[in-house]
XYZ file of C-alpha atoms in Angstrom:
583
model
C -40.289 -115.262 21.798
C -38.012 -112.537 20.753
C -35.147 -111.997 22.693
C -34.473 -108.642 23.438
C -31.057 -107.327 22.482
C -29.385 -105.905 25.512
C -27.361 -102.618 25.294
C -24.683 -102.457 27.336
C -22.816 -98.837 27.656
C -18.864 -98.924 27.026
C -17.382 -96.921 29.800
C -15.251 -93.906 28.913
C -11.493 -93.699 29.699
C -10.715 -90.847 32.055
C -9.383 -87.679 30.972
C -5.649 -88.340 33.153
C -5.438 -84.954 35.226
C -2.166 -83.924 33.952
C -3.661 -83.565 30.393
C -6.520 -81.159 32.214
C -3.685 -79.031 33.983
C -1.471 -78.598 30.862
C -4.251 -77.335 28.718
C -5.878 -74.978 31.516
C -1.850 -73.643 31.870
C -1.651 -73.308 28.355
C -4.893 -71.082 28.353
C -3.202 -68.947 31.120
C -0.517 -68.620 29.778
C -2.114 -67.219 26.006
C -4.520 -64.899 28.709
C -1.410 -63.532 30.230
C 0.547 -62.589 27.336
C -2.529 -61.070 25.901
C -2.977 -58.793 29.035
C 0.675 -58.676 29.113
C 0.689 -57.475 25.066
C -2.218 -55.237 26.396
C -0.512 -53.662 28.749
C 2.473 -53.225 26.854
C 0.358 -51.575 23.786
C -1.698 -49.353 26.218
C 1.208 -48.105 28.768
C 4.328 -48.223 27.237
C 3.904 -47.847 23.430
C 0.564 -46.332 23.705
C 2.537 -42.547 23.226
C 4.290 -43.619 19.853
C 1.263 -45.806 18.351
C -1.195 -42.221 19.193
C 1.603 -40.243 17.267
C 1.349 -42.327 14.447
C -2.579 -42.372 14.158
C -2.442 -38.558 14.452
C 0.223 -38.529 11.372
C -2.355 -40.366 9.577
C -5.280 -38.499 10.904
C -3.775 -34.780 10.263
C -3.492 -32.887 7.910
C -0.419 -29.861 7.898
C -0.956 -27.122 5.688
C 2.667 -25.274 5.017
C 2.136 -21.877 3.907
C 3.179 -20.882 0.799
C 4.737 -16.981 0.889
C 1.993 -15.376 -0.551
C 2.088 -11.520 -0.730
C -0.371 -9.270 -0.293
C -1.798 -7.735 -3.138
C -1.170 -3.881 -3.270
C -3.642 -1.740 -5.177
C -4.524 1.931 -5.131
C -6.346 4.426 -3.926
C -9.216 3.911 -6.351
C -8.635 -0.485 -6.266
C -6.966 -1.036 -9.364
C -3.749 -3.593 -9.146
C -0.435 -2.539 -8.708
C 1.439 -5.982 -7.721
C 0.168 -9.187 -7.305
C 1.157 -13.065 -6.471
C 0.158 -15.329 -9.986
C 0.687 -19.098 -9.878
C 2.917 -20.536 -12.016
C 4.424 -24.100 -13.131
C 7.868 -24.969 -14.077
C 8.205 -28.331 -16.236
C 10.633 -31.127 -15.231
C 11.923 -34.117 -17.090
C 12.929 -37.097 -16.514
C 13.708 -39.372 -18.985
C 15.010 -42.662 -17.584
C 11.130 -42.796 -16.126
C 9.520 -41.765 -19.246
C 6.642 -43.985 -20.070
C 2.817 -43.394 -21.162
C 0.649 -44.317 -18.174
C -2.208 -46.771 -19.169
C -0.914 -47.361 -22.180
C -0.636 -51.610 -21.917
C 3.012 -52.427 -23.187
C 4.248 -50.499 -20.027
C 7.597 -49.914 -22.743
C 9.944 -46.698 -21.937
C 9.381 -44.013 -24.458
C 12.276 -41.872 -25.689
C 12.263 -37.857 -25.425
C 11.619 -37.914 -29.413
C 7.916 -39.242 -28.477
C 7.475 -37.353 -25.069
C 8.215 -34.295 -27.171
C 5.696 -34.854 -29.709
C 3.306 -34.688 -27.071
C 4.573 -32.067 -25.182
C 5.652 -29.520 -27.948
C 2.141 -28.305 -28.853
C 1.549 -27.475 -25.181
C 4.288 -25.985 -23.828
C 5.299 -23.550 -27.138
C 8.639 -25.101 -27.401
C 9.330 -27.092 -30.771
C 10.106 -29.940 -31.149
C 13.694 -30.083 -32.083
C 14.524 -28.156 -29.321
C 12.593 -31.000 -26.737
C 14.426 -33.300 -28.359
C 18.093 -31.405 -28.130
C 17.311 -30.635 -24.418
C 16.205 -33.865 -23.220
C 18.274 -36.147 -25.211
C 20.924 -37.865 -23.565
C 19.842 -36.965 -20.395
C 18.778 -39.294 -17.721
C 17.040 -36.723 -15.030
C 16.791 -32.931 -13.668
C 16.011 -31.388 -16.862
C 14.681 -28.077 -16.436
C 11.743 -27.970 -19.639
C 10.354 -24.429 -19.477
C 9.313 -21.749 -16.780
C 6.195 -19.777 -16.591
C 3.917 -22.112 -17.679
C 0.374 -21.061 -16.336
C -2.330 -23.093 -14.430
C -4.230 -23.863 -17.631
C -1.069 -25.333 -19.378
C -0.262 -27.239 -16.268
C -3.396 -28.922 -16.768
C -3.301 -30.112 -19.675
C 0.153 -31.479 -19.588
C -1.145 -33.541 -16.672
C -3.727 -34.902 -18.608
C -1.006 -36.308 -20.938
C -0.193 -38.961 -17.932
C 3.589 -39.179 -18.828
C 5.451 -40.846 -16.111
C 8.939 -38.752 -15.501
C 7.677 -35.391 -16.550
C 7.082 -33.236 -13.208
C 5.323 -29.734 -12.319
C 6.793 -27.751 -9.739
C 4.431 -25.273 -8.179
C 5.762 -21.761 -7.490
C 4.104 -18.307 -7.110
C 5.423 -15.142 -9.602
C 5.320 -11.521 -8.597
C 3.462 -9.290 -11.239
C 3.482 -5.503 -12.028
C 0.579 -4.871 -14.508
C 1.121 -1.627 -14.496
C 4.759 -1.948 -15.769
C 7.393 0.962 -15.225
C 4.931 3.572 -14.220
C 4.843 2.644 -10.307
C 8.444 0.955 -10.798
C 10.376 3.518 -9.048
C 7.722 3.257 -6.226
C 7.019 -0.248 -5.601
C 10.375 -1.742 -6.829
C 10.115 -5.405 -7.285
C 11.239 -9.520 -6.302
C 13.953 -11.324 -7.740
C 13.871 -14.913 -8.877
C 14.138 -15.994 -5.580
C 11.341 -13.858 -4.146
C 13.480 -11.475 -2.159
C 12.749 -7.978 -2.509
C 15.655 -5.351 -3.579
C 13.787 -2.240 -4.614
C 10.851 0.246 -3.201
C 7.971 -0.534 -0.829
C 8.848 -4.416 -1.573
C 11.420 -3.980 0.427
C 11.084 -1.390 2.570
C 7.434 -2.665 3.178
C 8.844 -6.478 3.380
C 7.188 -7.533 6.537
C 3.723 -6.195 5.716
C 3.443 -7.584 2.055
C 3.863 -11.100 3.768
C 0.420 -12.591 4.738
C -0.224 -14.065 8.288
C 0.423 -17.546 7.327
C 0.906 -20.554 9.776
C 1.325 -23.686 9.393
C -2.140 -25.053 10.186
C -2.877 -28.581 11.741
C -6.288 -30.222 11.130
C -7.723 -33.518 12.120
C -9.632 -35.587 9.717
C -12.466 -38.480 10.693
C -12.017 -41.794 7.990
C -14.293 -39.837 5.260
C -12.028 -36.521 5.270
C -14.788 -34.807 7.450
C -12.451 -32.410 9.801
C -13.025 -32.822 13.300
C -14.103 -30.398 15.714
C -11.452 -30.766 19.133
C -8.310 -29.481 20.042
C -9.251 -26.890 16.738
C -6.902 -23.713 16.670
C -9.351 -20.171 16.943
C -9.134 -19.068 13.374
C -7.988 -22.279 11.560
C -10.244 -21.657 8.529
C -9.501 -17.822 8.569
C -7.687 -16.606 5.606
C -5.774 -13.269 5.742
C -6.874 -11.645 2.287
C -6.724 -8.348 3.232
C -5.361 -6.375 0.094
C -2.432 -3.432 0.977
C -3.739 0.054 -0.255
C -1.847 2.725 -1.354
C -2.874 6.730 -1.766
C -1.825 6.829 -5.078
C -3.829 7.687 -8.583
C -2.776 5.207 -11.352
C -4.784 7.553 -13.925
C -2.769 10.945 -12.290
C 0.233 9.156 -12.297
C -0.103 7.815 -16.205
C -0.382 11.304 -16.920
C 2.462 12.631 -14.885
C 4.294 9.893 -16.459
C 3.306 10.394 -19.805
C 4.003 14.070 -19.656
C 7.335 14.161 -17.908
C 8.244 11.800 -20.597
C 7.631 14.007 -23.467
C 9.217 16.705 -21.593
C 12.227 15.025 -20.727
C 12.851 13.812 -24.213
C 12.173 17.030 -25.617
C 14.523 19.257 -23.553
C 17.273 16.298 -23.754
C 17.230 16.313 -20.031
C 18.550 13.688 -17.860
C 15.395 13.185 -15.350
C 12.824 14.772 -14.239
C 9.758 14.105 -11.240
C 6.121 15.155 -10.789
C 4.344 14.793 -7.371
C 1.014 15.437 -6.316
C 0.196 15.797 -2.152
C -2.381 16.107 -0.067
C -1.421 19.443 1.828
C -4.006 18.399 4.296
C -3.012 14.756 5.349
C 0.192 14.246 3.233
C -0.845 11.535 0.818
C 0.849 11.115 -2.313
C -1.490 11.065 -5.139
C 1.226 10.866 -7.977
C 5.051 10.076 -7.678
C 6.373 9.791 -11.291
C 9.847 9.849 -12.438
C 11.545 9.208 -15.565
C 13.821 7.569 -16.857
C 12.044 4.482 -14.915
C 12.183 0.251 -15.806
C 9.773 -2.467 -15.836
C 10.060 -4.638 -12.846
C 8.617 -7.370 -14.826
C 11.687 -7.764 -16.744
C 14.467 -5.621 -14.271
C 16.827 -7.818 -15.296
C 17.523 -6.096 -18.221
C 18.214 -2.230 -16.797
C 20.978 -0.743 -15.240
C 20.485 -0.936 -11.186
C 20.703 2.524 -11.053
C 17.162 2.641 -12.366
C 16.298 1.034 -8.961
C 16.577 3.921 -6.751
C 13.814 6.960 -6.382
C 15.365 10.375 -7.397
C 13.045 12.165 -5.435
C 13.656 10.585 -2.039
C 17.125 9.973 -2.693
C 18.892 12.791 -4.638
C 19.522 16.301 -3.133
C 19.176 19.445 -5.389
C 19.422 23.266 -4.904
C 16.004 24.406 -4.464
C 16.483 28.019 -6.215
C 13.334 30.373 -6.756
C 10.917 27.838 -5.836
C 12.031 28.207 -1.483
C 11.573 31.746 -1.826
C 8.008 31.483 -0.830
C 8.970 29.293 2.391
C 11.719 32.323 3.165
C 8.998 34.969 2.504
C 7.020 33.133 5.178
C 9.624 32.879 7.596
C 10.257 36.831 7.323
C 6.739 37.239 7.556
C 6.211 35.163 10.367
C 9.054 37.050 12.402
C 7.427 40.301 11.884
C 10.720 41.735 9.495
C 8.355 42.544 6.845
C 4.859 43.170 6.406
C 2.204 41.791 3.847
C 2.268 45.722 2.041
C 5.520 46.565 2.272
C 8.212 47.120 -0.152
C 11.909 46.573 -1.199
C 14.151 47.772 -3.146
C 16.034 45.945 -6.063
C 19.087 47.443 -7.662
C 19.564 44.561 -10.090
C 23.386 43.600 -8.355
C 23.754 43.465 -4.439
C 27.319 42.417 -2.905
C 27.906 40.455 0.506
C 31.207 39.380 1.443
C 32.856 40.568 -1.577
C 30.487 38.903 -4.213
C 28.055 40.633 -6.425
C 24.894 38.822 -6.107
C 22.683 40.017 -9.192
C 18.708 38.571 -10.506
C 18.470 36.146 -13.494
C 18.341 38.213 -16.223
C 20.586 40.928 -14.864
C 18.427 43.548 -14.751
C 17.091 45.627 -11.820
C 13.220 46.232 -10.875
C 13.034 49.167 -8.906
C 11.149 49.897 -5.877
C 8.874 46.411 -5.548
C 5.893 44.765 -3.225
C 6.635 41.230 -2.239
C 4.414 39.692 -4.593
C 5.944 41.516 -7.873
C 9.579 39.764 -5.795
C 7.941 36.656 -6.787
C 6.649 37.539 -9.739
C 10.145 38.748 -11.224
C 12.084 35.935 -9.355
C 14.294 38.609 -7.785
C 17.218 37.435 -5.626
C 18.347 40.989 -5.336
C 15.162 41.537 -3.827
C 14.840 38.252 -1.366
C 18.380 38.693 -0.255
C 17.880 42.784 1.272
C 14.464 41.112 2.682
C 16.049 37.848 4.813
C 19.081 40.353 5.837
C 16.443 42.214 8.393
C 16.791 38.742 9.712
C 19.517 37.908 12.193
C 21.598 35.146 10.699
C 21.395 32.830 14.029
C 17.728 33.320 13.660
C 17.687 32.137 9.819
C 19.581 29.175 10.455
C 17.659 27.924 13.620
C 14.383 28.262 11.105
C 15.965 26.249 8.523
C 17.007 23.787 11.081
C 13.739 23.655 12.337
C 11.963 23.368 8.990
C 13.901 20.115 8.823
C 16.084 20.955 5.969
C 19.029 18.993 7.222
C 17.054 16.109 8.439
C 15.701 12.676 7.099
C 11.829 13.293 7.294
C 9.466 10.988 8.100
C 8.101 8.899 5.350
C 6.837 5.500 4.510
C 8.827 6.128 1.552
C 11.645 3.517 0.748
C 15.927 5.421 0.742
C 14.103 8.601 2.045
C 17.564 11.074 3.300
C 18.210 14.467 4.655
C 19.210 17.664 3.102
C 22.338 19.219 3.484
C 22.740 22.564 5.578
C 25.922 24.492 6.249
C 27.017 24.439 9.944
C 25.504 27.123 12.234
C 28.667 28.607 12.559
C 29.889 29.067 9.461
C 26.518 29.639 8.549
C 26.382 33.178 11.048
C 30.019 34.219 10.378
C 30.058 33.634 6.795
C 27.306 36.355 5.330
C 27.368 35.032 1.919
C 25.498 31.541 3.163
C 22.542 33.461 4.301
C 22.398 35.502 1.433
C 22.224 32.642 -1.446
C 20.085 30.940 0.732
C 17.675 33.671 0.810
C 16.738 32.598 -2.842
C 17.458 28.958 -2.299
C 21.183 28.053 -3.037
C 23.767 26.717 -0.888
C 21.805 23.880 0.987
C 20.187 20.900 -0.637
C 17.012 19.217 -0.531
C 15.247 16.449 -1.731
C 12.104 16.733 -3.911
C 9.803 15.131 -1.644
C 10.610 17.137 1.138
C 10.539 20.571 -0.999
C 6.401 19.533 -1.452
C 6.608 18.850 2.189
C 7.159 22.698 3.241
C 5.160 23.915 0.532
C 2.344 22.164 2.127
C 2.712 24.809 5.259
C 1.551 27.417 2.556
C -1.005 25.332 1.842
C -2.464 24.209 4.675
C -2.152 26.869 7.307
C 1.245 26.496 8.766
C 1.181 22.777 9.784
C 4.456 19.889 8.851
C 2.101 16.844 7.352
C 3.762 13.327 6.605
C 3.988 12.559 3.484
C 2.916 8.867 2.779
C 2.050 6.421 0.221
C 0.513 3.809 2.076
C -3.245 4.030 3.111
C -3.483 0.683 4.838
C -5.036 -2.469 4.852
C -8.531 -3.376 3.326
C -10.010 -6.415 3.123
C -11.022 -7.638 -0.184
C -14.997 -7.461 0.191
C -14.598 -3.739 0.959
C -15.882 -4.852 4.412
C -12.952 -3.271 6.394
C -10.119 -0.342 6.381
C -7.508 0.140 8.777
C -5.844 3.073 7.433
C -2.134 4.200 9.128
C -2.097 6.890 11.054
C 0.403 9.545 10.870
C 1.048 12.284 13.407
C 1.154 15.980 12.270
C 3.698 18.117 13.874
C 3.287 21.069 15.540
C 2.088 24.823 13.664
C 5.254 26.609 12.387
C 3.348 29.432 10.566
C 0.047 30.953 11.368
C -3.041 31.006 9.155
C -2.507 34.800 8.449
C 1.012 34.249 7.194
C 0.383 31.777 4.863
C -2.767 33.022 3.607
C -0.441 36.156 2.299
C 2.295 34.082 0.727
C -0.131 32.242 -1.220
C -1.626 35.003 -2.447
C 1.544 36.095 -3.600
C 2.193 33.158 -5.232
C -1.398 33.681 -7.037
C -0.194 36.457 -8.362
C 2.762 34.618 -9.580
C 0.238 32.427 -11.816
C -1.755 35.997 -12.918
C 1.007 38.046 -14.084
C 4.112 36.309 -13.616
C 6.470 33.040 -14.920
C 3.546 31.191 -13.944
C 0.905 31.885 -16.547
C 1.108 28.759 -18.537
C -0.394 26.926 -16.143
C -3.788 29.206 -15.693
C -6.806 27.205 -16.325
C -10.207 28.965 -16.885
C -12.123 29.184 -13.544
C -9.735 28.157 -11.237
C -7.413 30.296 -8.731
C -4.131 28.968 -8.576
C -0.963 29.447 -6.821
C 2.509 28.636 -8.325
C 6.360 29.498 -8.279
C 8.945 28.382 -10.831
C 12.726 28.226 -10.298
C 15.701 27.250 -12.627
C 18.567 26.696 -10.343
C 21.972 26.258 -11.127
C 23.572 22.878 -10.333
C 26.590 22.121 -8.277
C 28.585 19.387 -9.768
C 30.371 17.667 -6.502
C 31.267 21.057 -5.404
C 33.115 22.246 -7.919
C 30.907 24.896 -8.904
C 28.020 25.153 -11.115
C 27.641 23.799 -14.378
C 23.954 23.247 -14.992
C 20.569 23.614 -13.737
C 17.599 22.004 -12.696
C 13.662 23.555 -13.801
C 10.848 23.293 -11.592
C 7.749 24.573 -10.480
C 5.220 24.170 -7.467
C 1.762 24.705 -7.468
C -0.789 24.976 -4.804
C -4.802 24.860 -5.633
C -7.401 25.678 -5.258
C -6.449 28.712 -3.758
C -9.866 29.773 -1.796
C -9.629 26.042 -0.436
C -6.335 25.093 -0.799
C -5.670 21.275 -0.627
C -2.840 19.722 -3.354
C 0.592 20.500 -3.693
C 1.801 19.746 -7.318
C 5.810 19.907 -7.815
C 7.488 18.950 -11.405
C 11.126 19.273 -11.745
C 13.193 18.461 -15.193
C 16.932 18.235 -14.226
C 19.640 18.860 -16.541
C 17.578 19.862 -19.831
C 20.776 20.694 -22.341
C 18.591 22.488 -25.094
C 18.520 26.586 -24.645
C 15.978 28.490 -22.576
C 15.147 26.224 -20.186
C 13.786 27.395 -17.515
C 10.906 26.717 -14.844
C 8.391 28.495 -16.960
C 9.039 27.007 -20.563
C 10.073 23.087 -19.476
C 8.486 22.040 -15.623
C 5.263 24.589 -16.517
C 3.753 22.687 -19.254
C 4.315 19.643 -17.137
C 2.384 20.839 -14.217
C -0.646 21.992 -16.591
C -1.317 18.961 -17.670
C -1.530 17.323 -13.927
C -3.572 20.052 -13.358
C -6.032 19.505 -15.425
C -6.408 16.011 -15.196
C -6.295 16.422 -11.259
C -9.119 18.729 -11.171
C -11.404 15.865 -13.024
C -10.764 13.101 -11.622
C -10.707 14.537 -7.965
C -14.059 16.776 -8.671
C -12.598 20.068 -7.963
C -15.851 22.517 -8.570
C -14.532 25.960 -10.401
C -13.524 28.981 -8.012
C -16.817 30.885 -7.012
C -14.411 34.301 -7.662
């Protein structure tokens, strides 16, 4: 018989109850700590943690301070921002990234790699960097293309600083109008300064949340965050006409050894300025090479006595007041005495009994004195005041100033002031004001606002937000302006304006050769000018040319200013596609 083995269970020692309690206590304590930590994170530290998370998830784009592109009336570039780079070197950090040896490199080794790219000689680069530890400005004005090539060199210790540079593609052609920015991008002259706020794009710090893969998250996006303010600022100027005017002015100023010249072309119906050229000028891309006195635009900031080119305005006043009739005449004896002063014609000749068209044709000073003496002095002064002779004109051109006019009491008490004012002397205005006043004759008597900004235009051309310029009340009746314009046309047909005649086109005009006072110490020089209105049958444009202080003999409005106006008018007729006159 086999004996069976009997297996007996060995009794286990029971776990003491105190040990179980201890383990349970530890678990409860850990769970309490975990719950406390969760509460701490969720309640007390939640704002800080959320802010830290947002900082990793949020991208902020700061504005670059870019300015609007400036274009002319036909979309040609006048001013724009270009991306440039400054190259900085920190010799103590020179290493070639990706070099297994990872040894420090010398300025000579770095110069070997850089010189061919940045157009600086190897020797000059070594001289710049040798003995320096950091912060060496190597070169400014690097293009984005060159900057990318420098980056590909992978040189540690070579940094590129991005900045924007204002560029003026037309050079000196618009410097008098546009102005410039200095090295710190602070506007110093022209429209850049006067319209600084309009030039700045509407940029703001953009805050954008992104997911882990960089995708923008749709929550809490501000309206328009992806929109760019890409509108350009458009001027009323025509670049092609401006170039013609500047070229002809330069030639004439040089030919007559004059101090300066200006040419203005304005739409008489809405005040848009198509040309505002003046010489001498400067290149705004290299402004530091020129005298600061060139930075001001004399057509709106310098005063002159207009002389004979103001006679049509005086005739309009006389007609409007009814002291002369369109078919009337006046006697010109060659000299007239006013308050003991002898006033003579420019050529010291008498013209006898002449009509008012002839007064303009021969530019009779005596005739104008006799005409305007029929108007009482008070009314005449009030007319000059109403026309804004001594007021700052409303315009967007920078630095515009008002003219100078004798006080009312002196003007009335001393008849000589009224007499010389009849032929455009004894008061002063800017060339811009003279153009504005002749626009009255061209448009039927309304005083328009001269302006050079057209408005904002979208890059795609889908939107054009034009500025509004309000016209003033009627000054002259259309019948009066039509009569004066016909007299001005006779000046071009048979008078001193013959040089501006253009086949198949009707043009009205008036020359002027005004004496110029130097600081109130007498008349020692002169300014030659010519103003034209065209086409006579449907007037639209006023053209003014003025050349200051020509020093050569036989300098008159007809010889100095008319040839420039002729070239400008010929170009204007073509560019604006003005059809020939039917009659």
